[in-house]
Amino acid sequence: MEVVSWNVFGLGGQKRMERVKKWLRTHGREVGVLCLQQLRIKEDLTRRRLTELSEGSQFVVDYTTEGKAGAAVLILKQHWSILESGTKGDGSVAWAKINTKDGIVGVASIHGPRTRTERTYVWEWLKEQWDQGVWIFCGDWNSVETPEDSLGDSPVQLGGERRRWQNLITHHDLEDSWLIASLREGPHFTRQQKVNNRLDQSRLDRIYFSQSEVWNGRIIKVTHDSRGRLSDHRPVHLCIHHRNTGSGRKGTYFKFSAELTKESEVKEKMAQLWREGGDPQEDPRKNWDWRWANAKKILIQVEKERREERKRANEKLEELNRTRIRKEELSAQDKIALESVLQGINKKVSREQNRELIKTPSDVEIQELIESLPGGKSPGLDGMTVEALLELGENAEQDVKDFIWEFWKDRRLT
C-alpha cells in the first residue's frame, strides 16, 4: 500500500493544480492514497477541484470557508472501497477507513489546527484511533516548540501536544523506530528552521504509523526541498506491506521512495550506507526497498566501525606521545648543534630560498626536524651507527640525507 502526503499550499490557482496533476500522471498508478493538506479553497470549489484531480476516483474532504486550512484524502485505487469516512476539526482532518486486499487500513490527512480548543480535540481523536487497528496519520501539524520557530504567521507552541505524542511513542515502544528520521537530524520533529542552533526546536510534521498485530507499523518523516532545507510543501511517498504478503517474507517493512521527492541529500546518505554495509554489487540508487532489520543492521555495523576507527586513532596518538622526543628533553648542546646543521643546509639552497631560511629556526621547526629523522629520534640519543642510519635513509629526501650525513660525519652528538 503506497501513500503520499503533500501540503499543496493551495489549490485555487491553475498553476498549482497543474503541478499536482503532472505528479499524478507520472506516479498515480503506483499510489493508492493521496493525502493533501492546506487546500486553501472555499466550499464551492473544493469538490470540483478534487474531482478534477482524482478523475473519478473516490475521495473524502474537509474544508474551511476561511481559505486557510483544508485537508483531503483521495483514494486512487478503483477496487478499494471506503467503509467509513469523515472530518474532524475546523478544516483540519479528513479521514477514511479503506478496505484493501490485505485488510482494513485507516488513513487521516491532517492540517494542524491553530486554536487551542481545536488542537486538543484533534489530538484526543488521534489518541483514540491509535489502538483501533491500523492507521496512517499524514500531514502538516503546524506545531512548534517555541514561538520563534515559525515562518512569521501565527505560531502554535507545542506543549500538551508534544507530551501526548511522546506518551504514544513510549506506550508503544517506538523509540528505536526512527531510522529515516535519524538521517534527517530528527528524531521526533522536522524543523522549519534551526533556532539557537537547537535541533529539538522544530515543527512536528509528516507521516506516522500506528502498530498492530497484522501490520508492522513504523514511523517515517522526511521532508526537505531541493536545497536541503526542510519543507512542508514537498510530496512524501511511503510504501508499507501486509505481514503475510510480499514474496512470502515474514514481517512488514516500509520502503521510502526518495526518487519521487528529488531529495538528493537523503539519496546520498542511503547510497553511502549501502556502500559501507550493503551489497557492493547492487546499485544503491536503483534499489530503495529498505528492509527495516537489514537497514538497522547496517547502521549498527557502521557505528561499530566508527567506534573501532576512533579507538585505533586514540591508540596511535598515545603511541606517538610515548615515542616523541620533546623539545624540552634536548640539551643545550643538542640545540646548538641542530642550529649549526640548519645553517649548513641553508648554504646549499638558492638565494631565494635562503631569504626564507636565513632567520633563526623556531621551536616548531626544530621539533619537526627531529621528528623527521628515522624512528622520530634525535641523532646520538639512540646509539645508531652510520651504516644503519644510511640504510634507513634510502627513501629519504636528498636534503634530509645530506643533513644526516653531515651530522654524523663530524660526530657532533656522538
XYZ file of C-alpha atoms in Angstrom:
414
model
C 0.000 0.000 0.000
C 1.552 3.267 -1.101
C 0.589 6.594 0.416
C 1.710 10.106 -0.465
C 1.334 13.072 1.888
C 1.565 16.541 0.355
C 0.955 20.016 1.697
C -0.022 21.610 -1.604
C -0.197 25.148 -0.177
C -3.381 25.934 -2.028
C -5.332 24.502 -4.961
C -7.020 27.721 -6.027
C -4.589 28.597 -8.799
C -4.318 26.743 -12.084
C -0.522 26.508 -11.781
C -0.699 24.558 -8.533
C -3.436 22.330 -9.899
C -1.323 21.535 -12.945
C 1.640 20.681 -10.706
C -0.410 18.106 -8.776
C -1.936 16.754 -11.998
C 1.506 16.282 -13.526
C 2.665 14.389 -10.459
C -0.413 12.139 -10.609
C 0.140 11.422 -14.306
C 3.684 10.321 -13.536
C 3.199 8.433 -10.280
C -0.550 7.938 -9.890
C -0.508 4.258 -10.814
C 1.943 3.478 -8.023
C -0.006 5.319 -5.352
C -3.096 4.070 -3.569
C -3.880 7.075 -1.378
C -3.049 10.752 -1.812
C -3.366 12.885 1.333
C -3.470 16.625 0.729
C -3.252 19.459 3.226
C -3.775 23.213 3.152
C -6.173 23.230 0.220
C -6.968 26.925 0.765
C -10.120 26.810 -1.346
C -13.697 27.580 -0.439
C -16.635 25.233 -0.285
C -17.919 25.814 -3.809
C -14.515 24.973 -5.341
C -13.480 22.070 -3.128
C -15.434 19.204 -4.652
C -14.869 20.453 -8.201
C -11.093 20.665 -7.758
C -10.778 17.264 -6.097
C -12.978 15.594 -8.700
C -10.768 17.091 -11.384
C -7.687 15.690 -9.655
C -8.988 12.227 -8.889
C -10.618 11.764 -12.325
C -13.488 9.695 -10.973
C -11.675 8.063 -8.063
C -13.192 8.124 -4.601
C -12.361 10.880 -2.145
C -13.380 12.454 1.142
C -12.671 16.026 2.021
C -12.805 18.517 4.837
C -12.731 22.208 4.042
C -12.981 25.622 5.576
C -14.547 28.790 4.223
C -11.733 30.787 5.819
C -9.483 29.860 2.922
C -6.555 28.847 5.135
C -6.871 25.175 6.043
C -8.479 22.147 4.466
C -7.445 18.534 4.126
C -8.384 15.741 1.754
C -7.920 12.001 1.288
C -8.063 10.779 -2.318
C -8.422 7.023 -2.886
C -6.830 6.329 -6.279
C -7.412 2.557 -6.494
C -10.776 1.763 -8.040
C -11.009 -1.723 -6.489
C -10.628 -0.353 -2.952
C -13.760 0.601 -1.056
C -14.346 3.221 1.633
C -16.070 1.673 4.643
C -16.236 4.830 6.743
C -15.140 8.410 6.304
C -15.473 11.733 7.997
C -13.893 15.005 9.019
C -12.675 16.422 12.298
C -11.895 19.906 13.433
C -12.227 23.194 11.619
C -10.878 22.136 8.235
C -8.163 20.136 9.955
C -8.664 16.411 9.409
C -10.107 14.247 6.666
C -10.105 10.507 7.297
C -11.266 7.255 5.756
C -11.354 3.574 6.651
C -10.314 1.741 3.473
C -10.885 -1.906 2.619
C -7.786 -3.061 0.712
C -6.928 -6.546 -0.487
C -4.780 -7.021 2.621
C -7.207 -5.700 5.184
C -8.734 -2.543 6.586
C -6.496 0.493 6.965
C -7.371 3.911 8.306
C -5.804 6.964 6.664
C -6.021 10.501 8.007
C -4.831 13.700 6.347
C -4.156 16.354 8.983
C -3.571 20.064 8.643
C -2.864 21.198 12.179
C -5.500 23.470 13.729
C -4.359 26.761 15.225
C -6.742 27.227 18.123
C -6.105 25.539 21.441
C -9.589 24.017 21.556
C -9.309 22.507 18.083
C -5.778 21.213 18.729
C -6.893 19.442 21.881
C -9.891 17.989 20.061
C -7.805 16.659 17.163
C -5.138 15.140 19.404
C -7.698 13.417 21.580
C -9.262 11.944 18.451
C -5.844 10.820 17.192
C -5.084 9.123 20.502
C -8.410 7.285 20.398
C -7.719 5.944 16.899
C -4.168 4.804 17.649
C -5.215 1.484 19.147
C -8.154 0.961 16.792
C -6.474 -1.142 14.121
C -4.060 0.168 11.532
C -3.796 3.907 10.962
C -1.535 6.076 8.866
C -1.547 9.689 10.006
C -0.230 12.101 7.371
C 0.074 15.803 7.490
C 1.415 19.163 8.442
C 0.832 19.512 12.180
C 1.553 23.252 12.483
C 3.106 22.852 15.908
C 6.386 24.317 17.066
C 8.496 24.029 20.175
C 8.951 27.755 20.636
C 7.139 30.779 19.147
C 10.371 31.862 17.420
C 10.452 28.682 15.329
C 7.878 29.740 12.772
C 7.639 31.309 9.342
C 6.130 34.527 10.571
C 2.479 33.525 10.693
C 0.742 32.767 13.969
C 2.948 30.220 15.751
C 1.425 27.330 17.653
C 3.624 26.428 20.575
C 3.942 22.708 21.104
C 3.192 21.894 24.726
C 0.500 19.409 25.575
C 0.572 18.040 22.014
C 4.201 17.023 22.347
C 3.517 15.318 25.662
C 0.613 13.427 24.147
C 2.719 12.323 21.201
C 5.643 11.342 23.412
C 3.269 9.282 25.544
C 2.155 7.399 22.439
C 5.764 6.720 21.459
C 6.624 5.483 24.941
C 3.466 3.406 25.303
C 4.029 1.590 22.005
C 7.805 1.229 22.459
C 8.643 3.148 19.283
C 11.858 4.815 20.459
C 14.018 2.625 18.190
C 11.946 3.043 15.045
C 13.270 6.366 13.745
C 15.585 5.105 11.021
C 14.940 7.646 8.295
C 14.134 10.404 10.745
C 17.546 9.987 12.347
C 19.153 10.575 8.950
C 17.451 13.950 8.860
C 18.707 15.038 12.280
C 15.334 14.246 13.907
C 14.289 12.152 15.533
C 10.812 13.349 16.563
C 10.395 16.571 14.619
C 11.231 18.083 11.307
C 12.483 21.618 11.618
C 11.382 24.560 9.542
C 14.497 26.362 10.681
C 17.089 25.882 13.385
C 16.580 28.093 16.442
C 19.580 28.951 18.611
C 21.341 26.033 16.916
C 18.969 23.608 18.636
C 17.512 20.826 16.542
C 14.863 19.965 19.108
C 13.079 23.270 18.494
C 11.232 22.011 15.479
C 7.988 21.502 13.676
C 6.061 18.283 14.088
C 5.372 17.009 10.587
C 4.528 14.326 8.160
C 3.808 10.620 8.299
C 3.299 8.363 11.306
C 2.221 4.745 11.590
C 0.245 3.049 14.267
C 1.126 -0.527 15.132
C -0.961 -3.676 15.129
C -0.526 -7.428 15.049
C -1.131 -7.608 11.309
C 0.840 -4.629 10.057
C 4.270 -3.816 11.371
C 3.882 -0.074 11.878
C 6.922 2.128 11.530
C 7.291 5.865 11.700
C 8.909 7.790 8.872
C 9.227 11.518 8.428
C 11.454 13.044 5.757
C 10.798 16.338 4.046
C 13.114 18.982 2.653
C 13.431 20.965 -0.526
C 15.983 20.705 -3.333
C 18.434 22.895 -1.422
C 18.462 20.556 1.528
C 16.176 22.611 3.756
C 13.220 21.042 5.451
C 9.978 21.955 3.763
C 6.280 21.319 4.346
C 5.436 21.572 0.676
C 7.080 18.554 -0.942
C 5.392 15.189 -1.528
C 6.482 12.380 0.770
C 5.961 8.897 -0.639
C 5.571 5.889 1.608
C 5.097 2.177 0.973
C 4.018 -0.382 3.564
C 3.304 -4.085 3.248
C 0.959 -6.520 4.892
C 2.716 -9.008 7.184
C 1.541 -12.050 5.232
C 2.222 -10.784 1.721
C 5.236 -9.901 -0.364
C 7.274 -12.878 -1.630
C 6.417 -14.920 1.428
C 8.681 -12.853 3.658
C 7.889 -12.500 7.307
C 7.479 -9.078 8.794
C 6.438 -5.780 7.333
C 8.900 -3.058 6.453
C 8.494 0.245 4.738
C 10.064 1.454 1.531
C 10.864 5.126 1.156
C 10.770 6.214 -2.491
C 13.245 9.064 -2.395
C 13.326 9.444 -6.180
C 9.765 10.747 -6.071
C 10.708 13.675 -3.859
C 14.015 14.616 -5.527
C 15.725 14.661 -2.135
C 19.346 14.309 -3.180
C 20.769 14.515 0.323
C 18.711 11.567 1.557
C 19.603 9.630 -1.586
C 23.298 10.196 -0.998
C 23.041 9.185 2.647
C 21.283 5.950 1.739
C 23.807 5.279 -1.018
C 26.593 5.816 1.497
C 25.041 3.276 3.854
C 24.813 0.764 1.034
C 28.463 1.361 0.141
C 29.556 0.959 3.745
C 27.470 -2.034 4.691
C 25.306 -3.202 1.812
C 25.744 -5.351 -1.253
C 28.588 -3.825 -3.334
C 27.174 -5.440 -6.487
C 23.869 -3.647 -6.110
C 23.331 -0.115 -7.336
C 22.037 1.743 -4.253
C 20.357 4.446 -6.327
C 18.085 1.921 -8.024
C 17.058 -0.148 -5.027
C 15.053 1.624 -2.334
C 13.430 -1.488 -0.871
C 14.751 -0.803 2.598
C 14.042 -3.682 4.935
C 13.951 -2.481 8.488
C 16.055 -5.273 10.005
C 18.722 -5.020 7.312
C 18.864 -1.231 7.403
C 19.120 -1.239 11.170
C 21.894 -3.844 10.964
C 23.759 -1.642 8.501
C 23.543 1.359 10.812
C 24.778 -0.725 13.753
C 27.695 -2.014 11.668
C 28.607 1.498 10.501
C 28.554 2.780 14.066
C 30.690 -0.172 15.203
C 33.284 0.559 12.514
C 33.367 4.214 13.506
C 33.970 3.279 17.137
C 36.832 0.993 16.082
C 38.345 3.759 13.948
C 38.199 6.165 16.867
C 39.815 3.542 19.105
C 42.657 2.942 16.625
C 43.204 6.683 16.257
C 43.446 7.128 20.025
C 45.910 4.221 20.314
C 48.073 5.700 17.559
C 48.032 9.081 19.262
C 49.098 7.536 22.561
C 51.939 5.685 20.837
C 53.176 8.881 19.208
C 53.070 10.674 22.523
C 55.131 7.915 24.134
C 57.852 7.862 21.453
C 58.075 11.534 20.559
C 61.219 13.346 21.700
C 60.001 16.635 23.042
C 61.915 19.863 22.672
C 62.316 20.229 26.431
C 64.286 16.948 26.580
C 67.082 18.235 24.346
C 70.218 19.517 25.976
C 71.577 22.976 25.226
C 74.433 21.381 23.260
C 71.985 19.468 21.075
C 70.041 22.647 20.311
C 73.251 24.453 19.258
C 74.226 21.518 17.044
C 70.833 21.476 15.365
C 71.019 25.182 14.628
C 74.512 24.691 13.160
C 73.316 21.932 10.863
C 70.352 24.027 9.732
C 72.726 26.833 8.835
C 74.820 24.367 6.830
C 71.780 23.319 4.856
C 70.901 26.949 4.225
C 74.192 27.444 2.353
C 73.185 24.820 -0.212
C 69.846 26.292 -1.160
C 69.160 29.018 -3.658
C 69.302 32.683 -2.793
C 65.507 32.944 -2.916
C 65.094 30.039 -0.532
C 67.836 31.416 1.666
C 65.825 34.572 2.255
C 63.134 32.406 3.811
C 65.523 30.208 5.810
C 68.029 32.811 6.987
C 66.045 33.502 10.123
C 66.748 31.513 13.265
C 64.696 28.294 13.226
C 61.681 28.306 15.500
C 60.959 25.734 18.180
C 58.315 24.211 15.916
C 60.800 23.856 13.028
C 63.337 22.216 15.311
C 60.700 19.823 16.599
C 59.594 18.935 13.051
C 63.191 18.309 12.050
C 63.698 15.936 14.971
C 60.505 14.066 14.179
C 61.539 13.664 10.526
C 64.570 11.547 11.494
C 64.355 7.708 11.441
C 62.224 6.473 14.312
C 61.482 10.023 15.398
C 64.743 10.046 17.374
C 67.344 12.754 17.741
C 70.843 11.780 16.448
C 73.113 10.460 19.149
C 70.308 9.576 21.547
C 69.569 6.065 20.280
C 73.118 4.854 19.517
C 72.507 4.086 15.830
C 75.553 3.528 13.632
C 76.270 5.493 10.479
C 75.732 2.361 8.351
C 72.340 1.661 9.938
C 71.340 5.261 9.521
C 72.298 5.347 5.843
C 70.397 2.112 5.275
C 67.280 3.647 6.782
C 67.734 6.795 4.749
C 67.463 5.213 1.274
C 63.954 6.566 0.715
C 64.505 9.898 2.427
C 64.565 13.223 0.648
C 68.033 14.210 -0.573
C 68.370 17.231 1.705
C 67.481 15.107 4.740
C 70.091 12.503 3.699
C 72.701 15.248 3.302
C 71.802 16.610 6.684
C 72.090 13.186 8.333
C 75.458 12.514 6.665
C 76.931 15.866 7.677
C 75.584 15.452 11.163
C 77.142 12.011 11.719
C 80.352 12.606 9.783
C 81.536 15.224 12.256
C 80.274 13.145 15.228
C 78.810 16.249 16.748
C 76.459 14.465 19.125
C 78.117 11.041 19.456
